[in-house]
Amino acid sequence: KHAYLGGKLHTALHEVIGHASGVINPGVGQPSESLKQYASTLEEARADLVGLYYIYDQKMIDLGLIPSFEVAKAEYDGYIRNGMMTQLQRLELGQQLTEEHMQNRQLVASWAYEKGLKDKVIEKIVKEGKTYFVVNDYLKLRDLFGQLLREIQRIKSEGDFKAGQALVDNYGVKVDRALHQEVLTRVKPLNIAPYSGFVNPTLVPITDKNGEIIDVK
């Protein structure tokens, strides 16, 4: 009921206030210089976290952008599921994550899962041989997103290469082989492509002698 709107809004927040926010400290070079090969992954993670944090804000309801926090909860569910599992269908077994958006999603999801283990914020449940990641506490998860956003913004603002490298390498690259195999096995019967693309058509109106559109080529 709420996942479609949640996904659309998170993308909008990511692009509009995510990439458009954040200040680099005086004297610190551009992230491409200070964070080098990790700059893009960390920037995508930062923009995702801005969206995840603010989609669960009362202002979203006040502005009429969402009817209730159920939209935010649906996006949290979908984001964790995708970051921990679903996106792995795009990889061949044994591959690691190399694409920045995929690295960022796993980084955010797996960091939040690990940091929330003590309080069971996100719980890993295996039922009838299938793995599920269940969000038990959405407000605590939002707080974790905020903590990670603060740290990644610090890394970018200060140009802290070592901290950025550690985040990406420890959380965003390596794939759990057993979980990957499970994802590939579960998705196979659906027989769907892991990626889809679109070629936008050129639409040419066909008109009658009165200029009325009677068809489109």
XYZ file of N, CA and C in Angstrom:
651
model
N 0.825 -1.214 0.000
C 0.000 0.000 0.000
C 0.861 1.269 0.000
N 2.015 1.233 0.702
C 2.797 2.455 0.885
C 4.175 2.435 0.218
N 4.624 1.269 -0.245
C 6.004 1.138 -0.715
C 6.292 1.985 -1.956
N 5.315 2.085 -2.865
C 5.562 2.839 -4.100
C 5.828 4.312 -3.786
N 4.967 4.904 -2.972
C 5.152 6.311 -2.602
C 6.447 6.485 -1.805
N 6.709 5.546 -0.905
C 7.935 5.619 -0.112
C 9.175 5.620 -0.982
N 9.190 4.738 -1.987
C 10.335 4.654 -2.888
C 10.522 5.920 -3.708
N 9.411 6.437 -4.232
C 9.473 7.670 -5.034
C 9.957 8.850 -4.203
N 9.427 8.962 -2.983
C 9.801 10.079 -2.122
C 11.243 9.979 -1.663
N 11.690 8.760 -1.373
C 13.086 8.613 -0.953
C 14.033 9.021 -2.076
N 13.703 8.644 -3.297
C 14.524 9.048 -4.441
C 14.548 10.565 -4.575
N 13.385 11.194 -4.430
C 13.301 12.652 -4.546
C 14.115 13.336 -3.451
N 13.971 12.855 -2.211
C 14.724 13.431 -1.102
C 16.227 13.232 -1.302
N 16.613 12.067 -1.790
C 18.020 11.743 -2.092
C 18.596 12.763 -3.070
N 17.856 13.012 -4.150
C 18.380 13.892 -5.205
C 18.310 15.368 -4.822
N 17.185 15.788 -4.208
C 16.933 17.224 -4.023
C 17.596 17.783 -2.770
N 17.410 17.106 -1.619
C 18.051 17.639 -0.417
C 19.271 16.825 -0.004
N 19.408 15.629 -0.558
C 20.579 14.805 -0.231
C 21.833 15.342 -0.883
N 21.882 15.252 -2.214
C 23.067 15.721 -2.941
C 23.250 17.231 -2.814
N 22.192 17.959 -2.488
C 22.290 19.424 -2.427
C 22.736 19.933 -1.060
N 22.962 19.034 -0.100
C 23.287 19.470 1.258
C 24.718 19.102 1.622
N 25.166 19.662 2.737
C 26.491 19.330 3.239
C 27.537 20.351 2.832
N 28.421 20.690 3.764
C 29.457 21.691 3.520
C 30.824 21.092 3.827
N 31.790 21.345 2.954
C 33.169 20.895 3.182
C 33.889 21.948 4.017
N 34.643 21.505 4.986
C 35.362 22.433 5.861
C 36.368 23.281 5.081
N 36.605 24.516 5.510
C 37.589 25.377 4.849
C 38.960 24.706 4.788
N 39.578 24.782 3.625
C 40.918 24.217 3.466
C 40.936 22.755 3.072
N 39.765 22.090 3.092
C 39.690 20.677 2.692
C 39.361 20.616 1.202
N 40.078 19.755 0.484
C 39.880 19.649 -0.959
C 38.561 18.982 -1.310
N 38.273 18.937 -2.601
C 37.076 18.261 -3.078
C 37.152 16.769 -2.736
N 35.990 16.119 -2.497
C 35.989 14.697 -2.138
C 36.720 13.813 -3.150
N 36.668 14.174 -4.433
C 37.379 13.378 -5.439
C 38.879 13.357 -5.168
N 39.384 14.409 -4.496
C 40.801 14.467 -4.135
C 41.041 13.837 -2.762
N 40.189 14.196 -1.782
C 40.439 13.756 -0.406
C 39.994 12.317 -0.145
N 38.901 11.898 -0.772
C 38.363 10.551 -0.537
C 38.622 9.600 -1.703
N 39.144 10.138 -2.784
C 39.582 9.375 -3.959
C 38.510 8.369 -4.430
N 38.889 7.081 -4.512
C 37.995 6.074 -5.101
C 36.755 5.789 -4.252
N 36.737 6.292 -3.003
C 35.595 6.061 -2.124
C 34.591 7.216 -2.139
N 34.943 8.309 -2.825
C 34.123 9.525 -2.783
C 32.696 9.290 -3.266
N 32.542 8.592 -4.384
C 31.222 8.424 -4.985
C 30.317 7.547 -4.111
N 30.844 6.425 -3.625
C 30.056 5.538 -2.760
C 29.608 6.267 -1.491
N 30.526 7.016 -0.881
C 30.198 7.734 0.353
C 29.183 8.841 0.095
N 29.276 9.494 -1.065
C 28.306 10.554 -1.384
C 26.918 9.959 -1.621
N 26.841 8.804 -2.307
C 25.549 8.152 -2.510
C 24.954 7.700 -1.182
N 25.811 7.193 -0.279
C 25.331 6.778 1.042
C 24.815 7.979 1.824
N 25.547 9.089 1.739
C 25.147 10.305 2.451
C 23.794 10.799 1.955
N 23.605 10.819 0.639
C 22.332 11.282 0.072
C 21.194 10.331 0.440
N 21.450 9.021 0.418
C 20.432 8.054 0.832
C 20.036 8.276 2.283
N 21.028 8.519 3.138
C 20.762 8.694 4.564
C 19.983 9.967 4.850
N 20.260 11.029 4.098
C 19.462 12.260 4.238
C 17.995 11.936 3.958
N 17.751 11.204 2.849
C 16.384 10.829 2.494
C 15.730 9.930 3.526
N 16.480 8.938 4.012
C 15.941 8.002 5.000
C 15.624 8.714 6.312
N 16.472 9.637 6.717
C 16.246 10.343 7.977
C 15.031 11.264 7.884
N 14.932 12.018 6.796
C 13.882 13.036 6.722
C 12.534 12.504 6.236
N 12.489 11.309 5.643
C 11.193 10.762 5.236
C 10.369 10.402 6.479
N 11.066 10.237 7.635
C 10.384 9.907 8.887
C 10.245 11.152 9.769
N 10.107 12.321 9.161
C 9.990 13.578 9.894
C 8.551 14.081 9.855
N 8.089 14.634 10.953
C 6.719 15.163 11.036
C 6.433 16.169 9.930
N 7.468 16.894 9.493
C 7.302 17.907 8.444
C 6.771 17.286 7.152
N 7.102 16.028 6.904
C 6.625 15.342 5.697
C 5.109 15.212 5.713
N 4.553 14.954 6.903
C 3.095 14.874 7.062
C 2.493 16.269 6.995
N 3.141 17.242 7.681
C 2.650 18.624 7.696
C 2.560 19.204 6.282
N 3.519 18.840 5.443
C 3.551 19.349 4.060
C 2.590 18.597 3.138
N 1.998 17.506 3.663
C 1.074 16.726 2.851
C 1.763 15.788 1.880
N 3.057 15.539 2.087
C 3.808 14.656 1.184
C 3.540 13.182 1.474
N 3.261 12.866 2.746
C 2.871 11.500 3.113
C 1.659 11.569 4.032
N 0.754 10.584 3.958
C -0.429 10.595 4.816
C -0.116 10.181 6.250
N 0.937 9.343 6.416
C 1.293 8.861 7.754
C 2.708 8.301 7.705
N 3.240 7.942 8.878
C 4.578 7.370 8.933
C 4.630 5.938 8.406
N 3.481 5.371 8.046
C 3.478 4.041 7.423
C 4.281 4.061 6.121
N 4.301 5.211 5.442
C 5.078 5.352 4.196
C 6.567 5.240 4.510
N 6.992 5.920 5.571
C 8.401 5.858 5.973
C 8.778 4.437 6.397
N 7.887 3.780 7.130
C 8.159 2.412 7.586
C 8.301 1.464 6.389
N 7.438 1.645 5.394
C 7.510 0.805 4.194
C 8.838 1.011 3.478
N 9.318 2.262 3.435
C 10.599 2.537 2.787
C 11.752 1.953 3.598
N 11.671 2.015 4.911
C 12.709 1.408 5.748
C 12.768 -0.102 5.512
N 11.593 -0.747 5.474
C 11.539 -2.190 5.201
C 12.199 -2.505 3.857
N 11.781 -1.769 2.839
C 12.273 -2.028 1.483
C 13.759 -1.756 1.348
N 14.233 -0.707 2.004
C 15.647 -0.336 1.891
C 16.536 -1.394 2.537
N 16.163 -1.843 3.733
C 16.949 -2.873 4.418
C 16.919 -4.179 3.631
N 15.746 -4.546 3.148
C 15.621 -5.782 2.365
C 16.505 -5.730 1.115
N 16.477 -4.595 0.423
C 17.265 -4.452 -0.802
C 18.759 -4.430 -0.491
N 19.144 -3.649 0.524
C 20.553 -3.526 0.847
C 21.176 -4.812 1.355
N 20.412 -5.593 2.079
C 20.924 -6.842 2.641
C 20.795 -8.020 1.681
N 19.734 -8.000 0.823
C 19.458 -9.194 0.037
C 19.120 -8.948 -1.431
N 18.040 -8.222 -1.694
C 17.439 -8.214 -3.024
C 18.412 -7.836 -4.133
N 19.242 -6.817 -3.901
C 20.122 -6.356 -4.965
C 21.186 -7.390 -5.349
N 21.378 -8.397 -4.488
C 22.389 -9.423 -4.789
C 22.011 -10.255 -6.005
N 20.741 -10.208 -6.412
C 20.331 -10.951 -7.609
C 21.036 -10.424 -8.854
N 21.592 -9.214 -8.786
C 22.274 -8.614 -9.936
C 23.691 -9.153 -10.138
N 24.208 -9.846 -9.118
C 25.581 -10.342 -9.177
C 25.622 -11.831 -9.484
N 26.710 -12.261 -10.135
C 26.975 -13.689 -10.273
C 27.595 -14.175 -8.966
N 27.306 -15.423 -8.608
C 27.798 -15.977 -7.348
C 29.315 -15.849 -7.278
N 29.794 -15.330 -6.149
C 31.233 -15.171 -5.968
C 31.736 -13.763 -6.229
N 30.912 -12.947 -6.899
C 31.325 -11.570 -7.160
C 31.170 -10.712 -5.907
N 31.975 -9.646 -5.851
C 31.815 -8.655 -4.795
C 31.121 -7.426 -5.376
N 30.724 -6.514 -4.505
C 30.041 -5.304 -4.952
C 31.075 -4.279 -5.424
N 30.888 -3.778 -6.639
C 31.812 -2.783 -7.194
C 31.094 -1.498 -7.598
N 29.778 -1.572 -7.852
C 29.035 -0.388 -8.299
C 28.676 0.462 -7.085
N 28.859 1.788 -7.224
C 28.764 2.680 -6.066
C 27.409 2.638 -5.364
N 26.303 2.637 -6.132
C 24.980 2.642 -5.515
C 24.731 1.340 -4.740
N 25.195 0.227 -5.297
C 25.014 -1.059 -4.624
C 25.885 -1.132 -3.365
N 27.117 -0.626 -3.457
C 27.983 -0.583 -2.282
C 27.348 0.267 -1.180
N 26.821 1.421 -1.587
C 26.233 2.335 -0.598
C 25.029 1.705 0.103
N 24.173 1.024 -0.650
C 22.973 0.444 -0.036
C 23.337 -0.653 0.960
N 24.322 -1.502 0.589
C 24.731 -2.552 1.527
C 25.434 -1.937 2.728
N 26.254 -0.916 2.504
C 26.946 -0.235 3.596
C 25.946 0.263 4.637
N 24.940 0.997 4.176
C 23.949 1.588 5.086
C 23.169 0.495 5.817
N 22.689 -0.499 5.063
C 21.855 -1.543 5.661
C 22.646 -2.419 6.636
N 23.838 -2.843 6.237
C 24.603 -3.759 7.089
C 25.184 -3.049 8.313
N 25.540 -1.757 8.167
C 26.015 -0.981 9.318
C 24.885 -0.827 10.340
N 23.698 -0.479 9.855
C 22.546 -0.303 10.748
C 22.172 -1.626 11.415
N 22.236 -2.718 10.662
C 21.939 -4.038 11.226
C 22.919 -4.373 12.349
N 24.215 -4.169 12.088
C 25.242 -4.501 13.083
C 25.127 -3.628 14.333
N 24.966 -2.329 14.136
C 24.922 -1.413 15.287
C 23.640 -1.582 16.106
N 22.611 -2.132 15.508
C 21.360 -2.334 16.231
C 21.160 -3.728 16.779
N 22.184 -4.590 16.647
C 22.053 -5.985 17.067
C 21.668 -6.130 18.538
N 22.319 -5.357 19.403
C 22.087 -5.474 20.846
C 20.617 -5.239 21.197
N 20.000 -4.262 20.530
C 18.604 -3.916 20.808
C 17.623 -4.595 19.850
N 18.150 -5.473 18.990
C 17.327 -6.156 17.973
C 16.515 -5.152 17.150
N 17.160 -4.058 16.759
C 16.488 -3.051 15.922
C 16.061 -3.689 14.608
N 16.988 -4.437 14.008
C 16.690 -5.254 12.821
C 17.030 -6.686 13.207
N 16.103 -7.588 12.974
C 16.319 -8.982 13.376
C 16.399 -9.879 12.149
N 17.426 -10.721 12.120
C 17.571 -11.713 11.047
C 16.846 -12.980 11.466
N 15.845 -13.359 10.688
C 15.032 -14.531 11.015
C 15.096 -15.520 9.848
N 15.380 -16.779 10.155
C 15.361 -17.832 9.142
C 14.144 -18.704 9.403
N 13.268 -18.751 8.407
C 12.007 -19.471 8.550
C 11.828 -20.383 7.335
N 11.704 -21.683 7.592
C 11.550 -22.682 6.532
C 12.644 -22.531 5.471
N 13.862 -22.300 5.951
C 15.012 -22.209 5.051
C 15.164 -20.882 4.333
N 14.304 -19.916 4.632
C 14.374 -18.605 3.979
C 14.734 -17.521 4.995
N 15.618 -16.630 4.573
C 16.091 -15.562 5.449
C 15.249 -14.307 5.282
N 14.936 -13.679 6.402
C 14.187 -12.413 6.399
C 14.882 -11.432 7.337
N 14.877 -10.165 6.982
C 15.363 -9.116 7.871
C 14.155 -8.287 8.293
N 13.852 -8.326 9.577
C 12.638 -7.711 10.106
C 12.999 -6.487 10.946
N 12.433 -5.336 10.600
C 12.654 -4.124 11.390
C 11.706 -4.152 12.582
N 12.274 -4.176 13.786
C 11.464 -4.222 15.005
C 11.217 -2.838 15.605
N 12.146 -1.915 15.372
C 12.033 -0.590 15.994
C 12.422 0.477 14.963
N 11.409 1.086 14.362
C 11.655 2.050 13.279
C 12.292 3.338 13.791
N 11.920 3.780 14.973
C 12.498 5.019 15.508
C 13.970 4.839 15.866
N 14.317 3.681 16.412
C 15.729 3.412 16.695
C 16.514 3.276 15.395
N 15.884 2.712 14.370
C 16.552 2.598 13.074
C 16.779 3.990 12.496
N 15.791 4.863 12.644
C 15.965 6.245 12.174
C 17.143 6.906 12.889
N 17.253 6.661 14.191
C 18.363 7.228 14.956
C 19.705 6.692 14.449
N 19.754 5.408 14.117
C 20.984 4.824 13.564
C 21.324 5.457 12.219
N 20.298 5.654 11.379
C 20.534 6.337 10.101
C 21.133 7.729 10.351
N 20.614 8.422 11.371
C 21.113 9.749 11.707
C 22.566 9.718 12.165
N 22.911 8.703 12.977
C 24.291 8.565 13.453
C 25.256 8.332 12.283
N 24.852 7.451 11.366
C 25.723 7.159 10.219
C 25.821 8.369 9.292
N 24.712 9.093 9.119
C 24.726 10.314 8.308
C 25.721 11.316 8.899
N 25.680 11.484 10.217
C 26.588 12.419 10.882
C 28.044 12.026 10.630
N 28.349 10.730 10.732
C 29.724 10.270 10.544
C 30.184 10.429 9.087
N 29.316 10.081 8.139
C 29.721 10.207 6.733
C 29.855 11.676 6.338
N 28.987 12.541 6.889
C 29.147 13.973 6.625
C 30.474 14.473 7.215
N 30.825 13.992 8.408
C 32.117 14.366 8.994
C 33.271 13.927 8.104
N 33.200 12.688 7.618
C 34.246 12.148 6.745
C 34.409 13.021 5.502
N 33.282 13.407 4.899
C 33.339 14.236 3.699
C 33.841 15.639 4.024
N 33.316 16.232 5.097
C 33.689 17.599 5.457
C 35.165 17.718 5.812
N 35.697 16.688 6.487
C 37.086 16.727 6.942
C 38.048 16.050 5.973
N 37.493 15.359 4.951
C 38.358 14.637 4.023
C 39.080 13.478 4.689
N 38.386 12.749 5.572
C 38.981 11.660 6.361
C 39.014 10.382 5.535
N 40.083 10.214 4.760
C 40.193 9.087 3.830
C 40.145 7.742 4.551
N 40.907 7.600 5.641
C 40.998 6.298 6.318
C 39.650 5.844 6.868
N 38.887 6.787 7.465
C 37.570 6.428 8.013
C 36.600 6.062 6.886
N 36.664 6.787 5.776
C 35.806 6.485 4.633
C 36.147 5.142 4.027
N 37.434 4.872 3.892
C 37.899 3.589 3.364
C 37.420 2.430 4.235
N 37.523 2.600 5.555
C 37.114 1.536 6.479
C 35.618 1.248 6.366
N 34.804 2.305 6.271
C 33.351 2.116 6.147
C 32.998 1.328 4.896
N 33.547 1.751 3.757
C 33.205 1.103 2.485
C 33.744 -0.322 2.433
N 35.019 -0.496 2.789
C 35.630 -1.824 2.684
C 35.013 -2.822 3.662
N 34.659 -2.359 4.860
C 34.127 -3.282 5.880
C 32.646 -3.604 5.688
N 31.881 -2.676 5.110
C 30.426 -2.871 5.040
C 29.856 -2.907 3.619
N 30.573 -2.352 2.644
C 29.968 -2.146 1.336
C 30.462 -3.004 0.194
N 31.437 -3.869 0.440
C 32.074 -4.583 -0.679
C 31.830 -6.090 -0.623
N 32.138 -6.675 0.538
C 32.093 -8.146 0.646
C 30.653 -8.651 0.692
N 30.434 -9.771 0.011
C 29.100 -10.368 -0.066
C 29.077 -11.684 0.705
N 28.041 -11.875 1.507
C 27.825 -13.134 2.231
C 27.438 -14.195 1.197
N 28.339 -15.155 0.947
C 28.138 -16.115 -0.141
C 26.884 -16.977 0.057
N 26.648 -17.412 1.289
C 25.476 -18.266 1.553
C 24.182 -17.491 1.311
N 24.143 -16.244 1.764
C 22.958 -15.413 1.559
C 22.771 -15.109 0.077
N 23.881 -14.874 -0.622
C 23.841 -14.604 -2.061
C 23.254 -15.800 -2.817
N 23.729 -17.004 -2.443
C 23.208 -18.219 -3.081
C 21.716 -18.362 -2.835
N 21.276 -18.044 -1.624
C 19.854 -18.131 -1.300
C 19.035 -17.162 -2.149
N 19.528 -15.925 -2.279
C 18.815 -14.925 -3.087
C 18.675 -15.401 -4.533
N 19.772 -15.905 -5.103
C 19.737 -16.374 -6.495
C 18.763 -17.545 -6.654
N 18.730 -18.440 -5.660
C 17.825 -19.602 -5.705
C 16.370 -19.160 -5.600
N 16.109 -18.204 -4.711
C 14.725 -17.758 -4.484
C 14.177 -16.951 -5.661
N 15.053 -16.218 -6.339
C 14.576 -15.342 -7.414
C 14.479 -16.084 -8.760
N 15.183 -17.210 -8.881
C 15.243 -17.919 -10.171
C 13.878 -18.303 -10.740
N 12.942 -18.846 -9.944
C 11.640 -19.243 -10.509
C 10.844 -18.078 -11.113
N 11.157 -16.857 -10.697
C 10.428 -15.702 -11.227
C 10.818 -15.400 -12.664
N 12.042 -15.827 -13.046
C 12.536 -15.633 -14.411
C 12.427 -14.171 -14.855
N 12.903 -13.258 -13.992
C 12.894 -11.834 -14.335
C 14.322 -11.319 -14.448
N 14.529 -10.370 -15.349
C 15.854 -9.779 -15.515
C 16.199 -8.946 -14.281
N 17.463 -8.994 -13.828
C 17.848 -8.206 -12.654
C 17.853 -6.699 -12.917
N 17.990 -6.315 -14.173
C 17.939 -4.900 -14.547
C 16.870 -4.709 -15.616
N 16.277 -3.520 -15.644
C 15.393 -3.179 -16.764
C 15.779 -1.799 -17.262
N 15.598 -1.585 -18.550
C 15.938 -0.296 -19.133
C 14.822 0.165 -20.048
N 14.817 1.441 -20.339
C 13.752 2.001 -21.159
C 14.332 2.870 -22.267
N 13.766 2.733 -23.467
C 14.090 3.641 -24.557
C 12.840 4.485 -24.784
N 12.953 5.787 -24.557
C 11.788 6.649 -24.703
C 11.448 6.834 -26.185
N 10.187 6.581 -26.551
C 9.802 6.703 -27.961
C 9.617 8.163 -28.374
N 9.736 8.411 -29.658
C 9.364 9.709 -30.221
C 7.927 9.586 -30.710
N 7.021 10.388 -30.167
C 5.602 10.297 -30.497
C 5.240 11.377 -31.508
N 4.719 10.935 -32.644
C 4.359 11.871 -33.714
C 2.845 11.837 -33.911
N 2.143 12.950 -33.693
C 0.682 12.963 -33.870
C 0.284 12.892 -35.343
N -0.763 12.125 -35.606
C -1.356 12.050 -36.949
C -2.666 12.836 -36.887
N -2.822 13.814 -37.756
C -4.021 14.658 -37.713
C -4.858 14.528 -38.974
N -6.159 14.825 -38.850
C -7.018 14.851 -40.038
C -6.949 16.255 -40.653
N -7.778 16.486 -41.690
C -7.708 17.762 -42.403
C -8.124 18.948 -41.536
N -8.823 18.666 -40.423
C -9.233 19.747 -39.517
C -8.210 19.996 -38.396
N -7.098 19.230 -38.453
C -6.075 19.423 -37.434
C -6.309 18.647 -36.153
N -7.376 17.809 -36.134
C -7.669 17.006 -34.948
C -6.756 15.771 -34.930
N -6.238 15.453 -33.755
C -5.362 14.255 -33.648
C -6.232 13.005 -33.718
N -5.925 12.136 -34.709
C -6.687 10.908 -34.878
C -5.862 9.667 -34.544
N -4.555 9.848 -34.468
C -3.686 8.717 -34.145
C -2.323 9.250 -33.705
N -1.513 8.369 -33.197
C -0.140 8.726 -32.824
C 0.799 7.660 -33.380
N 1.818 8.093 -34.085
C 2.791 7.169 -34.661
C 3.978 7.083 -33.684
